[in-house]
Coordinates of C-alpha atoms in Angstrom, one line a residue:
Chain A
M30 CA -29.6 -40.1 3.5
A31 CA -28.6 -42.6 0.8
T32 CA -25.3 -41.4 -0.5
T33 CA -23.9 -44.3 -2.4
A34 CA -20.8 -42.7 -3.7
P35 CA -18.8 -40.3 -1.4
A36 CA -17.6 -37.0 -2.7
S37 CA -14.1 -38.0 -3.5
T38 CA -13.0 -35.2 -5.7
A39 CA -10.5 -32.6 -4.8
A40 CA -9.3 -30.5 -7.7
S41 CA -5.8 -29.3 -7.0
S42 CA -6.6 -25.6 -7.6
M43 CA -9.3 -25.7 -5.0
G44 CA -9.0 -24.3 -1.5
T45 CA -9.8 -26.5 1.4
S46 CA -11.7 -24.0 3.5
E47 CA -15.4 -24.9 3.9
V48 CA -17.7 -22.1 2.8
I49 CA -21.0 -23.9 3.0
S50 CA -22.0 -26.5 5.5
M51 CA -25.5 -28.0 5.9
S52 CA -26.1 -30.6 8.5
G53 CA -29.3 -32.5 9.2
V54 CA -31.3 -29.9 7.3
N55 CA -35.1 -30.7 7.1
K56 CA -37.8 -28.5 5.6
W57 CA -41.5 -28.9 5.2
Y58 CA -44.0 -27.0 3.0
G59 CA -47.1 -27.6 5.2
D60 CA -47.2 -31.3 5.5
F61 CA -44.9 -31.9 2.5
H62 CA -41.4 -33.0 3.5
V63 CA -39.4 -31.2 0.9
L64 CA -35.8 -31.5 2.3
K65 CA -35.0 -34.7 4.2
D66 CA -31.9 -34.7 6.4
I67 CA -29.6 -32.9 4.0
N68 CA -25.8 -32.9 4.7
L69 CA -23.6 -31.0 2.4
S70 CA -20.3 -29.4 2.6
V71 CA -18.9 -27.1 -0.1
R72 CA -15.3 -25.9 -0.2
S73 CA -14.2 -22.5 -1.4
G74 CA -13.9 -22.5 -5.3
E75 CA -15.9 -25.7 -5.7
R76 CA -18.3 -25.9 -8.6
I77 CA -21.4 -28.0 -7.9
V78 CA -24.2 -28.9 -10.2
V79 CA -27.4 -30.1 -8.6
C80 CA -29.8 -32.1 -10.7
G81 CA -32.9 -34.2 -10.2
P82 CA -36.5 -34.5 -11.3
S83 CA -39.0 -31.7 -10.8
G84 CA -40.1 -31.4 -7.2
S85 CA -37.1 -33.1 -5.8
G86 CA -36.2 -30.1 -3.7
K87 CA -33.1 -28.9 -5.6
S88 CA -34.3 -25.3 -5.9
T89 CA -35.4 -25.3 -2.3
L90 CA -32.0 -26.6 -1.3
I91 CA -30.1 -23.7 -2.8
R92 CA -32.8 -21.2 -1.8
C93 CA -32.2 -22.2 1.8
L94 CA -28.6 -21.0 1.4
N95 CA -29.5 -17.3 1.2
R96 CA -32.6 -17.7 3.3
L97 CA -35.2 -17.2 0.6
E98 CA -36.6 -20.3 2.2
E99 CA -36.4 -21.1 5.9
H100 CA -35.3 -24.5 7.1
Q101 CA -37.0 -25.9 10.1
E102 CA -34.4 -28.4 11.4
G103 CA -30.7 -28.6 11.2
D104 CA -27.9 -26.1 10.8
I105 CA -26.8 -24.2 7.7
S106 CA -23.7 -22.0 7.8
V107 CA -22.5 -19.9 4.8
G108 CA -19.1 -18.3 4.9
G109 CA -18.9 -19.1 8.5
I110 CA -22.1 -17.3 9.4
E111 CA -24.9 -19.4 10.9
L112 CA -28.3 -18.9 9.2
T113 CA -30.9 -18.3 11.9
D114 CA -33.7 -15.9 12.4
N115 CA -31.1 -13.3 13.2
I116 CA -31.6 -10.6 10.5
K117 CA -28.1 -9.3 10.8
N118 CA -26.8 -12.8 9.9
I119 CA -29.2 -13.1 7.0
D120 CA -28.1 -9.7 5.6
A121 CA -24.4 -10.7 6.1
V122 CA -24.9 -13.9 4.2
R123 CA -26.9 -12.2 1.4
A124 CA -24.1 -9.7 0.9
E125 CA -21.8 -12.6 0.2
V126 CA -24.0 -14.8 -1.9
G127 CA -25.2 -13.8 -5.4
M128 CA -28.2 -15.5 -7.0
V129 CA -29.4 -15.9 -10.5
F130 CA -33.0 -16.9 -11.1
Q131 CA -34.8 -19.0 -13.7
H132 CA -37.0 -16.0 -14.7
F133 CA -34.1 -13.4 -14.4
N134 CA -36.2 -11.2 -12.1
L135 CA -34.6 -8.0 -13.4
F136 CA -36.4 -4.8 -12.3
P137 CA -38.3 -3.8 -15.3
H138 CA -38.6 -0.1 -14.3
L139 CA -34.9 0.4 -14.0
S140 CA -32.3 0.5 -16.7
V141 CA -29.8 -2.3 -17.1
L142 CA -27.1 -0.2 -15.4
D143 CA -29.4 0.8 -12.6
N144 CA -30.3 -2.8 -12.0
C145 CA -26.6 -3.4 -11.4
T146 CA -25.8 -0.4 -9.3
L147 CA -28.9 -0.5 -7.0
A148 CA -27.6 -3.0 -4.4
P149 CA -23.9 -1.7 -4.4
I150 CA -25.2 1.8 -3.8
W151 CA -27.8 1.0 -1.1
V152 CA -26.5 -2.1 0.6
K153 CA -22.7 -1.6 0.4
K154 CA -23.0 2.2 0.4
T155 CA -20.7 2.5 -2.6
P156 CA -20.5 6.0 -4.1
K157 CA -22.6 6.3 -7.2
A158 CA -19.8 6.9 -9.7
E159 CA -17.8 4.0 -8.3
A160 CA -20.9 1.7 -8.4
E161 CA -21.5 2.7 -12.1
A162 CA -17.9 1.9 -13.0
L163 CA -18.3 -1.4 -11.3
G164 CA -21.6 -2.0 -13.1
M165 CA -20.0 -1.2 -16.4
K166 CA -17.1 -3.5 -15.7
Y167 CA -19.3 -6.5 -15.0
L168 CA -21.7 -5.7 -17.9
E169 CA -18.6 -5.6 -20.2
R170 CA -17.5 -8.9 -18.8
V171 CA -20.8 -10.6 -19.7
R172 CA -20.4 -8.8 -23.1
I173 CA -23.4 -6.6 -22.8
G174 CA -21.9 -3.2 -21.9
E175 CA -23.4 -1.5 -24.9
Q176 CA -26.9 -2.2 -23.6
A177 CA -26.3 -0.5 -20.3
L178 CA -28.9 2.3 -20.8
K179 CA -31.6 0.1 -22.1
Y180 CA -34.5 -1.4 -20.1
P181 CA -34.7 -5.1 -19.4
G182 CA -37.8 -5.4 -21.5
Q183 CA -35.9 -4.3 -24.6
L184 CA -33.4 -7.2 -24.3
S185 CA -33.6 -10.8 -25.4
G186 CA -33.9 -13.6 -22.8
G187 CA -30.3 -14.5 -23.0
Q188 CA -29.2 -10.9 -22.7
Q189 CA -31.5 -10.5 -19.7
Q190 CA -30.0 -13.5 -17.9
R191 CA -26.5 -12.2 -18.6
V192 CA -27.5 -8.9 -17.0
A193 CA -28.8 -10.8 -14.1
I194 CA -25.5 -12.5 -13.7
A195 CA -23.7 -9.1 -13.9
R196 CA -26.1 -7.7 -11.4
A197 CA -25.2 -10.5 -8.9
L198 CA -21.5 -10.1 -9.6
C199 CA -21.7 -6.3 -8.8
M200 CA -22.0 -7.3 -5.1
T201 CA -18.6 -9.1 -5.5
P202 CA -20.1 -12.2 -3.9
K203 CA -18.0 -15.1 -2.7
I204 CA -20.6 -17.7 -3.7
M205 CA -23.0 -17.7 -6.7
L206 CA -26.2 -19.6 -6.7
F207 CA -27.9 -20.4 -10.0
D208 CA -31.5 -21.6 -10.0
E209 CA -32.2 -23.2 -13.4
P210 CA -30.6 -20.2 -15.2
T211 CA -31.2 -21.5 -18.7
S212 CA -34.6 -23.2 -18.3
A213 CA -36.7 -20.2 -19.4
L214 CA -34.5 -19.5 -22.4
D215 CA -35.0 -20.2 -26.1
P216 CA -32.6 -23.0 -27.1
E217 CA -30.4 -20.7 -29.2
M218 CA -29.8 -18.4 -26.2
V219 CA -28.8 -21.1 -23.8
K220 CA -25.2 -21.1 -25.0
E221 CA -24.4 -17.5 -24.4
V222 CA -25.5 -17.8 -20.8
L223 CA -23.7 -21.1 -20.3
D224 CA -20.5 -19.5 -21.8
T225 CA -20.8 -16.7 -19.2
M226 CA -21.1 -19.2 -16.5
V227 CA -18.2 -21.2 -17.7
D228 CA -16.0 -18.1 -17.7
L229 CA -17.1 -17.5 -14.1
A230 CA -16.2 -21.0 -13.1
K231 CA -12.8 -20.7 -14.7
E232 CA -12.1 -17.6 -12.5
G233 CA -12.5 -19.7 -9.4
M234 CA -16.0 -18.6 -8.2
T235 CA -17.7 -21.0 -5.8
M236 CA -20.8 -22.0 -7.7
L237 CA -23.9 -24.0 -7.0
C238 CA -26.0 -24.5 -10.1
V239 CA -29.4 -26.2 -10.3
T240 CA -29.4 -27.1 -14.0
H241 CA -30.2 -29.8 -16.4
E242 CA -27.4 -28.8 -18.8
M243 CA -25.3 -31.9 -18.5
G244 CA -22.8 -30.5 -20.9
F245 CA -22.1 -27.7 -18.5
A246 CA -21.8 -30.2 -15.6
K247 CA -19.3 -32.2 -17.5
A248 CA -17.3 -29.2 -18.5
V249 CA -16.9 -27.3 -15.3
A250 CA -18.4 -29.2 -12.3
D251 CA -16.2 -30.6 -9.6
R252 CA -19.1 -32.5 -8.2
V253 CA -22.6 -33.4 -9.4
I254 CA -25.4 -34.0 -6.9
F255 CA -28.5 -35.9 -7.7
M256 CA -31.6 -35.3 -5.7
D257 CA -34.8 -37.1 -5.6
Q258 CA -37.8 -36.7 -3.2
G259 CA -36.0 -34.3 -1.0
E260 CA -32.9 -36.4 -0.5
I261 CA -29.3 -36.3 -1.9
V262 CA -29.3 -39.7 -3.5
E263 CA -25.9 -39.6 -5.1
Q264 CA -23.0 -37.3 -5.5
N265 CA -19.8 -37.8 -7.4
E266 CA -17.3 -36.1 -9.8
P267 CA -18.9 -35.7 -13.2
N268 CA -17.2 -38.4 -15.2
A269 CA -17.9 -41.1 -12.6
F270 CA -21.4 -39.7 -12.1
F271 CA -22.4 -39.9 -15.7
D272 CA -20.4 -43.0 -16.7
N273 CA -21.1 -45.1 -13.7
P274 CA -24.1 -44.0 -11.7
Q275 CA -24.7 -46.2 -8.7
N276 CA -28.3 -45.7 -7.7
E277 CA -31.3 -47.0 -9.7
R278 CA -33.0 -43.6 -9.5
T279 CA -30.0 -41.8 -10.8
K280 CA -29.7 -44.3 -13.7
E281 CA -33.4 -43.8 -14.6
F282 CA -33.1 -40.0 -14.4
L283 CA -30.0 -40.0 -16.6
N284 CA -31.6 -42.3 -19.1
Q285 CA -34.5 -39.8 -19.4
I286 CA -32.5 -36.7 -19.9
L287 CA -29.4 -37.8 -21.9
Chain B
M961 CA -40.8 -20.2 -47.9
T962 CA -40.5 -23.8 -46.9
D963 CA -37.3 -25.7 -46.7
T964 CA -37.2 -29.4 -45.8
T965 CA -35.0 -32.3 -46.1
N966 CA -37.8 -34.8 -45.8
S967 CA -38.2 -36.4 -49.2
A968 CA -41.7 -37.7 -48.3
V969 CA -42.9 -34.2 -48.0
N970 CA -41.5 -33.4 -51.4
E971 CA -44.0 -35.6 -53.0
R972 CA -46.7 -33.3 -52.0
P973 CA -48.3 -31.8 -55.0
T974 CA -47.1 -28.2 -55.5
T975 CA -49.3 -25.6 -57.2
S976 CA -46.8 -22.9 -57.8
A977 CA -43.1 -22.8 -57.0
P978 CA -41.3 -26.0 -56.2
F979 CA -39.8 -26.5 -52.8
A980 CA -36.6 -24.4 -52.3
D981 CA -33.4 -26.2 -52.3
P982 CA -32.1 -25.8 -48.7
A983 CA -28.5 -25.7 -49.8
N984 CA -29.2 -22.6 -51.9
F985 CA -31.7 -21.0 -49.6
V986 CA -32.0 -17.3 -50.1
P987 CA -34.2 -15.4 -47.6
T988 CA -37.1 -13.7 -49.2
E989 CA -36.8 -9.9 -49.2
A990 CA -39.3 -8.3 -46.9
R991 CA -41.9 -6.2 -48.6
P992 CA -44.1 -3.4 -47.2
A993 CA -47.5 -4.3 -45.8
P994 CA -50.4 -3.8 -48.2
I995 CA -51.9 -0.4 -47.9
A996 CA -55.2 -0.5 -46.1
I997 CA -57.9 0.9 -48.4
R998 CA -60.2 3.1 -46.4
P999 CA -63.8 2.4 -47.2
G1000 CA -65.9 5.2 -48.6
P1001 CA -68.5 6.7 -46.3
L1002 CA -71.4 4.7 -47.9
T1003 CA -69.5 1.4 -47.6
W1004 CA -68.6 2.3 -44.0
L1005 CA -72.2 3.0 -43.1
K1006 CA -73.3 -0.2 -44.8
E1007 CA -70.7 -2.3 -43.0
N1008 CA -71.0 -0.8 -39.6
L1009 CA -74.4 0.7 -39.0
F1010 CA -76.7 -1.2 -41.4
N1011 CA -75.0 -4.6 -41.6
T1012 CA -77.9 -6.5 -40.1
W1013 CA -81.6 -5.7 -39.8
Y1014 CA -81.4 -5.2 -36.0
N1015 CA -78.4 -2.9 -36.3
A1016 CA -80.3 -0.9 -38.8
V1017 CA -83.2 -0.6 -36.4
F1018 CA -80.9 0.5 -33.6
T1019 CA -79.2 3.0 -35.9
L1020 CA -82.5 4.5 -37.0
A1021 CA -83.8 4.7 -33.4
A1022 CA -80.5 6.4 -32.3
I1023 CA -80.8 8.9 -35.2
W1024 CA -84.4 9.8 -34.3
F1025 CA -83.4 10.1 -30.6
L1026 CA -80.5 12.4 -31.3
A1027 CA -82.5 14.4 -33.9
T1028 CA -85.1 15.2 -31.3
L1029 CA -82.7 15.8 -28.4
I1030 CA -79.9 17.9 -29.9
P1031 CA -82.0 20.7 -31.4
N1032 CA -83.9 21.0 -28.0
I1033 CA -80.6 21.3 -26.2
I1034 CA -79.3 23.9 -28.6
D1035 CA -82.6 25.8 -28.4
W1036 CA -82.4 25.9 -24.6
L1037 CA -78.7 26.6 -24.3
V1038 CA -78.2 29.1 -27.2
V1039 CA -81.2 30.1 -29.4
N1040 CA -83.8 30.9 -26.8
A1041 CA -81.3 31.7 -24.1
L1042 CA -80.5 35.1 -22.6
W1043 CA -76.7 35.4 -22.1
E1044 CA -76.2 38.9 -20.8
A1045 CA -76.2 40.7 -17.5
A1046 CA -79.9 41.5 -16.8
P1047 CA -82.3 41.6 -13.9
A1048 CA -84.3 38.5 -13.1
E1049 CA -87.5 39.9 -14.7
A1050 CA -85.8 39.9 -18.1
C1051 CA -85.6 36.1 -17.9
R1052 CA -89.3 35.7 -17.4
D1053 CA -90.1 35.8 -21.1
V1054 CA -87.2 33.7 -22.0
S1055 CA -87.9 30.0 -22.7
G1056 CA -84.3 29.0 -22.9
A1057 CA -81.5 29.2 -20.4
C1058 CA -81.3 32.3 -18.2
G1059 CA -77.6 33.2 -18.6
A1060 CA -78.4 36.3 -16.6
F1061 CA -78.5 34.0 -13.5
V1062 CA -74.9 33.0 -14.1
Y1063 CA -73.8 36.7 -14.7
E1064 CA -75.5 37.7 -11.5
K1065 CA -74.5 34.8 -9.3
W1066 CA -71.2 33.4 -10.5
R1067 CA -69.2 35.2 -7.8
F1068 CA -71.4 33.9 -5.1
I1069 CA -71.3 30.4 -6.5
L1070 CA -67.5 30.5 -6.8
F1071 CA -66.7 32.3 -3.5
G1072 CA -69.8 31.9 -1.3
T1073 CA -70.2 34.4 1.5
Y1074 CA -66.7 35.7 1.4
P1075 CA -66.9 39.5 1.7
F1076 CA -67.7 40.8 -1.8
E1077 CA -65.0 43.4 -2.1
E1078 CA -62.3 41.0 -1.0
Q1079 CA -63.3 38.2 -3.4
W1080 CA -60.1 38.7 -5.4
R1081 CA -58.4 37.0 -2.6
P1082 CA -60.1 33.6 -2.9
G1083 CA -59.8 34.0 -6.6
A1084 CA -56.1 34.5 -6.4
S1085 CA -55.7 31.6 -3.9
V1086 CA -57.5 29.3 -6.4
I1087 CA -55.1 30.4 -9.1
V1088 CA -52.1 29.8 -6.8
F1089 CA -53.6 26.4 -5.8
I1090 CA -54.2 25.2 -9.3
G1091 CA -50.8 26.5 -10.2
L1092 CA -49.3 24.3 -7.5
V1093 CA -51.1 21.3 -8.8
I1094 CA -50.1 21.9 -12.4
V1095 CA -46.5 22.5 -11.5
S1096 CA -46.4 19.2 -9.6
C1097 CA -47.7 17.4 -12.6
F1098 CA -44.5 17.5 -14.6
K1099 CA -41.7 15.1 -14.4
P1100 CA -38.8 17.6 -14.1
M1101 CA -40.4 18.9 -10.9
W1102 CA -40.5 15.5 -9.1
N1103 CA -37.7 16.2 -6.7
K1104 CA -37.1 18.0 -3.4
S1105 CA -38.2 21.3 -4.8
L1106 CA -41.8 20.2 -4.3
L1107 CA -41.1 20.0 -0.6
V1108 CA -40.5 23.7 -0.7
I1109 CA -43.0 24.7 -3.3
W1110 CA -46.0 23.1 -1.6
P1111 CA -45.6 24.6 2.0
V1112 CA -44.9 28.0 0.5
G1113 CA -47.8 27.8 -1.9
L1114 CA -50.2 26.6 0.7
L1115 CA -49.0 29.4 3.1
V1116 CA -49.7 31.9 0.4
C1117 CA -53.2 30.5 -0.2
W1118 CA -53.8 30.6 3.6
I1119 CA -52.7 34.2 3.9
L1120 CA -54.8 35.2 1.0
L1121 CA -57.9 33.5 2.4
S1122 CA -57.5 34.2 6.0
G1123 CA -55.7 37.6 6.0
G1124 CA -54.8 39.4 9.2
I1125 CA -51.3 40.3 8.0
F1126 CA -49.8 42.4 5.2
G1127 CA -52.8 44.8 5.5
L1128 CA -55.3 42.1 4.5
S1129 CA -58.3 42.2 6.6
H1130 CA -59.0 39.0 8.6
V1131 CA -61.8 36.8 7.2
P1132 CA -62.8 33.9 9.5
N1133 CA -63.1 30.6 7.7
N1134 CA -66.8 30.2 8.4
L1135 CA -67.2 32.8 5.7
W1136 CA -65.1 30.9 3.2
G1137 CA -67.0 28.9 0.6
G1138 CA -67.3 27.7 -3.0
L1139 CA -64.5 26.6 -5.3
P1140 CA -61.5 27.3 -2.9
I1141 CA -63.2 25.0 -0.3
T1142 CA -63.9 22.2 -2.8
L1143 CA -60.4 22.3 -4.3
M1144 CA -58.7 22.4 -0.9
L1145 CA -60.7 19.6 0.6
A1146 CA -60.2 17.4 -2.4
V1147 CA -56.5 18.1 -3.3
I1148 CA -55.2 18.2 0.3
G1149 CA -57.5 15.3 1.1
C1150 CA -56.1 13.0 -1.6
G1151 CA -52.6 14.4 -1.3
V1152 CA -52.3 13.6 2.4
A1153 CA -54.3 10.4 2.1
F1154 CA -51.9 9.0 -0.5
P1155 CA -48.9 8.3 1.7
I1156 CA -51.2 7.2 4.5
S1157 CA -52.8 4.7 2.1
I1158 CA -49.4 3.3 1.2
A1159 CA -48.6 2.7 4.8
L1160 CA -51.9 1.1 5.3
A1161 CA -51.5 -1.2 2.3
L1162 CA -48.1 -2.3 3.4
G1163 CA -49.4 -2.7 6.9
R1164 CA -52.1 -5.0 5.7
R1165 CA -49.5 -7.2 4.1
S1166 CA -47.2 -7.1 7.1
K1167 CA -46.3 -10.2 9.0
M1168 CA -46.4 -8.2 12.2
P1169 CA -49.8 -9.0 13.8
I1170 CA -50.5 -5.7 15.5
I1171 CA -49.7 -3.6 12.5
K1172 CA -51.7 -5.9 10.3
A1173 CA -54.7 -6.0 12.6
F1174 CA -54.7 -2.2 12.9
S1175 CA -54.5 -1.8 9.1
V1176 CA -57.3 -4.3 8.4
G1177 CA -59.4 -2.9 11.2
Y1178 CA -59.0 0.7 10.0
I1179 CA -59.6 -0.1 6.3
E1180 CA -62.7 -2.2 6.9
L1181 CA -64.2 0.1 9.5
I1182 CA -63.8 3.3 7.4
R1183 CA -64.8 1.6 4.1
G1184 CA -67.8 0.0 5.9
V1185 CA -69.5 3.3 6.7
P1186 CA -70.7 6.2 4.4
L1187 CA -68.5 9.3 4.1
I1188 CA -71.4 11.3 5.6
T1189 CA -71.1 9.3 8.8
V1190 CA -67.3 9.9 9.0
L1191 CA -67.9 13.6 8.4
F1192 CA -70.7 13.7 11.0
M1193 CA -68.6 11.9 13.6
A1194 CA -65.6 14.2 12.9
S1195 CA -67.8 17.3 13.2
V1196 CA -70.3 16.5 15.9
M1197 CA -69.1 13.5 18.0
F1198 CA -65.4 14.2 18.0
P1199 CA -65.7 17.4 20.0
L1200 CA -67.7 15.6 22.6
F1201 CA -64.7 13.3 23.3
M1202 CA -62.1 16.1 23.4
P1203 CA -60.9 17.5 26.7
E1204 CA -62.8 20.7 27.6
G1205 CA -61.4 23.9 26.3
I1206 CA -59.7 22.3 23.3
T1207 CA -61.5 22.9 20.0
I1208 CA -60.4 22.0 16.6
D1209 CA -61.5 24.0 13.7
K1210 CA -64.6 22.7 11.9
L1211 CA -63.0 22.9 8.4
L1212 CA -59.9 21.1 9.7
R1213 CA -62.1 18.3 11.2
A1214 CA -63.9 17.9 7.8
Q1215 CA -60.5 17.8 6.1
V1216 CA -59.3 15.1 8.4
A1217 CA -62.4 13.1 7.9
I1218 CA -61.9 13.2 4.1
I1219 CA -58.3 12.3 4.4
M1220 CA -59.2 9.3 6.6
F1221 CA -61.9 8.2 4.2
A1222 CA -59.8 8.5 1.0
A1223 CA -56.9 6.7 2.7
A1224 CA -59.0 3.6 3.4
Y1225 CA -60.1 3.4 -0.2
L1226 CA -56.7 4.2 -1.7
A1227 CA -55.1 1.6 0.6
E1228 CA -57.0 -1.2 -1.1
V1229 CA -56.1 0.2 -4.5
V1230 CA -52.4 0.2 -3.6
R1231 CA -52.6 -3.3 -2.1
G1232 CA -54.0 -4.5 -5.4
G1233 CA -50.9 -3.1 -7.0
L1234 CA -48.6 -4.7 -4.5
Q1235 CA -50.3 -8.1 -5.1
A1236 CA -49.8 -7.8 -8.8
I1237 CA -46.0 -7.5 -8.5
P1238 CA -44.4 -11.0 -9.2
K1239 CA -42.9 -12.8 -6.3
G1240 CA -39.6 -12.9 -8.2
Q1241 CA -39.2 -9.1 -7.7
Y1242 CA -39.4 -9.5 -4.0
E1243 CA -37.0 -12.4 -4.1
A1244 CA -34.4 -10.7 -6.3
A1245 CA -34.5 -7.7 -3.8
D1246 CA -34.1 -10.1 -0.9
A1247 CA -31.3 -12.0 -2.5
M1248 CA -29.3 -8.8 -3.2
G1249 CA -29.6 -7.9 0.5
L1250 CA -31.9 -4.9 0.2
S1251 CA -33.7 -4.1 3.4
Y1252 CA -37.5 -4.2 3.5
W1253 CA -37.8 -0.5 3.0
Q1254 CA -35.2 -0.3 0.3
A1255 CA -37.0 -3.1 -1.6
M1256 CA -40.3 -1.3 -1.2
I1257 CA -39.1 2.2 -2.1
F1258 CA -36.9 1.3 -5.0
I1259 CA -38.4 -1.9 -6.5
I1260 CA -42.0 -2.7 -5.4
L1261 CA -43.8 0.6 -4.9
P1262 CA -42.6 2.3 -8.2
Q1263 CA -44.1 -0.6 -10.1
A1264 CA -47.2 -1.1 -7.9
L1265 CA -48.1 2.6 -8.0
K1266 CA -47.6 2.8 -11.8
I1267 CA -49.9 -0.1 -12.6
T1268 CA -52.6 1.2 -10.2
I1269 CA -52.8 4.7 -11.8
P1270 CA -56.3 4.0 -13.3
P1271 CA -58.0 2.9 -10.1
Q1272 CA -56.1 5.6 -8.1
V1273 CA -57.5 8.3 -10.4
N1274 CA -60.9 6.7 -10.2
T1275 CA -60.7 7.2 -6.4
F1276 CA -59.4 10.7 -6.7
I1277 CA -62.2 11.7 -9.0
G1278 CA -64.7 10.1 -6.7
M1279 CA -63.3 11.9 -3.7
F1280 CA -63.3 15.2 -5.6
K1281 CA -67.1 14.9 -6.2
D1282 CA -67.7 13.4 -2.7
T1283 CA -66.4 16.6 -1.1
S1284 CA -69.9 18.0 -1.9
L1285 CA -71.1 16.0 1.1
V1286 CA -69.4 18.4 3.5
L1287 CA -72.5 20.6 3.3
I1288 CA -73.9 18.1 5.9
V1289 CA -71.6 19.6 8.5
G1290 CA -72.2 23.2 7.4
I1291 CA -69.2 23.8 5.2
F1292 CA -70.0 25.8 2.1
D1293 CA -68.5 24.0 -0.8
L1294 CA -69.2 24.6 -4.5
M1295 CA -72.5 22.6 -4.5
F1296 CA -73.7 24.4 -1.4
T1297 CA -73.0 27.9 -2.6
M1298 CA -74.8 27.0 -5.9
R1299 CA -77.9 26.0 -3.9
G1300 CA -77.5 29.1 -1.9
A1301 CA -77.6 31.1 -5.1
I1302 CA -80.8 29.4 -6.3
N1303 CA -82.4 30.0 -2.9
D1304 CA -82.5 33.7 -3.7
L1305 CA -86.2 34.3 -4.1
E1306 CA -85.7 36.5 -7.2
W1307 CA -83.8 33.8 -9.0
R1308 CA -85.3 30.6 -7.6
N1309 CA -86.7 29.4 -10.9
Y1310 CA -83.3 29.2 -12.5
Y1311 CA -81.9 26.2 -10.6
K1312 CA -81.3 24.4 -14.0
E1313 CA -78.8 27.0 -14.9
G1314 CA -77.1 26.7 -11.5
F1315 CA -76.7 22.9 -11.8
V1316 CA -75.4 23.1 -15.3
F1317 CA -72.9 25.8 -14.3
V1318 CA -71.6 23.8 -11.4
A1319 CA -71.6 20.6 -13.5
V1320 CA -69.3 22.3 -16.0
I1321 CA -66.9 23.3 -13.3
Y1322 CA -66.8 19.8 -11.8
F1323 CA -66.4 18.3 -15.2
L1324 CA -63.5 20.5 -16.2
F1325 CA -61.5 19.4 -13.1
C1326 CA -62.4 15.7 -13.3
F1327 CA -61.8 15.5 -17.0
S1328 CA -58.4 17.2 -16.5
M1329 CA -57.5 14.6 -13.9
S1330 CA -58.5 11.8 -16.2
K1331 CA -56.5 13.2 -19.1
Y1332 CA -53.5 13.8 -17.0
S1333 CA -53.5 10.3 -15.7
Q1334 CA -53.6 8.9 -19.3
W1335 CA -50.6 11.1 -20.1
L1336 CA -48.8 10.0 -17.0
E1337 CA -49.4 6.3 -17.7
H1338 CA -48.0 6.8 -21.1
E1339 CA -45.0 8.8 -19.8
L1340 CA -44.1 6.3 -17.2
H1341 CA -44.4 3.4 -19.6
R1342 CA -42.0 4.8 -22.1
G1343 CA -39.1 2.5 -22.9
H1344 CA -39.7 -0.2 -20.3
K1345 CA -42.7 -2.2 -21.2
R1346 CA -43.3 -5.1 -18.8
I1347 CA -42.1 -8.4 -20.1

């Protein structure tokens, strides 16, 4: 691991309890070494942006946190629960961690509201009426309540992604993972999704976002992590990260995207 | 309308309106699409049937072919036909279809060797059975009420056919035949095979080696042999392996064979649908903490089964017609009773009429299935087109 700048930030509002810890995590796809000796610690309420070139392992990193991908070496614990083959642990972690995908992954055969209430009803055993009230509350919060009875295919990309955020929030997660949430959107719809994410960040949600939206990183991130070839190359608080990158690869990457 | 701030482009010669001033841009009002002018029949003919010399040749050949064929068909079916109840001799001087054969034999073809005076019973059971199917076709009925309607309906059919209570005389099932048998084998066959096929398809994609091996083995084995073989095994070989004294009814064995066969075919259809569902759907379900079965029941299967309606119906229609193979194990389905009818020495020359009559019955059922599936596809698609 080649961390050149230690994570030195500690926003005053942030709790100090560690909610995610990764130590010595390695993962391979066949022979391809996609994550190399990852060590990462995230405190409650921390907002982290992960960036890096395509294929650098950033999506894989956050997908390991809710076991959409299995790591082969090292330890990952989320909310104090160790991620192993134990299905009970995996389910417990997934109940605490919400995820938003690049391609929304809404269920096209269910209405927007049903998309939101499915998991609360069946995973958390929330009564239907209560789940629907919860669904409406979060749909209103992402400013899309009036579309609740439509189907995902009838909404624009930006609206769909906001539904996906509301759907994840309906499980009242402690941590939210965002996997390139704006990459599949038309440029004019990026802002509405980012605004929703900024609101969420202001409410103190622990967030890990894989994104290339550097404006978002500057506005809300407590820490920016740069990954390349499966390693965390550099991490720092946003101002220092953008103004004074240490590593050559970071500089090259920032030159290309800024 | 083009707006641009690039002055170099402005030097381009303009034929009509000059470039709009971006500062004072006013969107053009939308106007209705031009009305399509329908070509007159002559223009249509010229454009579609005689537009090249070879199309003209094909058109003329087709017209000649139809012109010779259709009058002959009409002659046979209507003009020269005898459509009334009459003895067989009356048909001897008739060059067209002998409708008298149908008048004479329709009850035997539909109900086989079922006692003649009691044939209202299989008739009623067919009506109840078709009623069950039709009732199950409509969306408002897709709930738990079907779990009551079907057992009750099937019991009523069974009592009607078999008798022995309510003052109905007992009719053993080796006397049953014709349409009730065909319908029962096909509908119960496909109906029971359907859930089994889903289990097999999921099993084939399972990560658990024993379940996967069983599913693959079952599907490949059953698909790899003809239906006749499966029927034959169920009917002849299976009893050899059973402990002595235990016999399973012949009709039931054939029904099980058809279920097994249909399940193997449908399983691959369903698997195709499962494969077509994007990986993101599985991931979203996982990330939300849904269990495997919850994800399958609420997310994956509803989509997979919907997109595989056309090949499913293909399989259903195929199975409906393939039930005619049960004659190999001595069960009297519709095809068999029709052959029985033309075996009557008096009427043996009128096999054409027999085949046409049975073909019409098969067609009505298969075509209804096809039409229903189209309606169903449309119905399920309403509002939520895949993005």
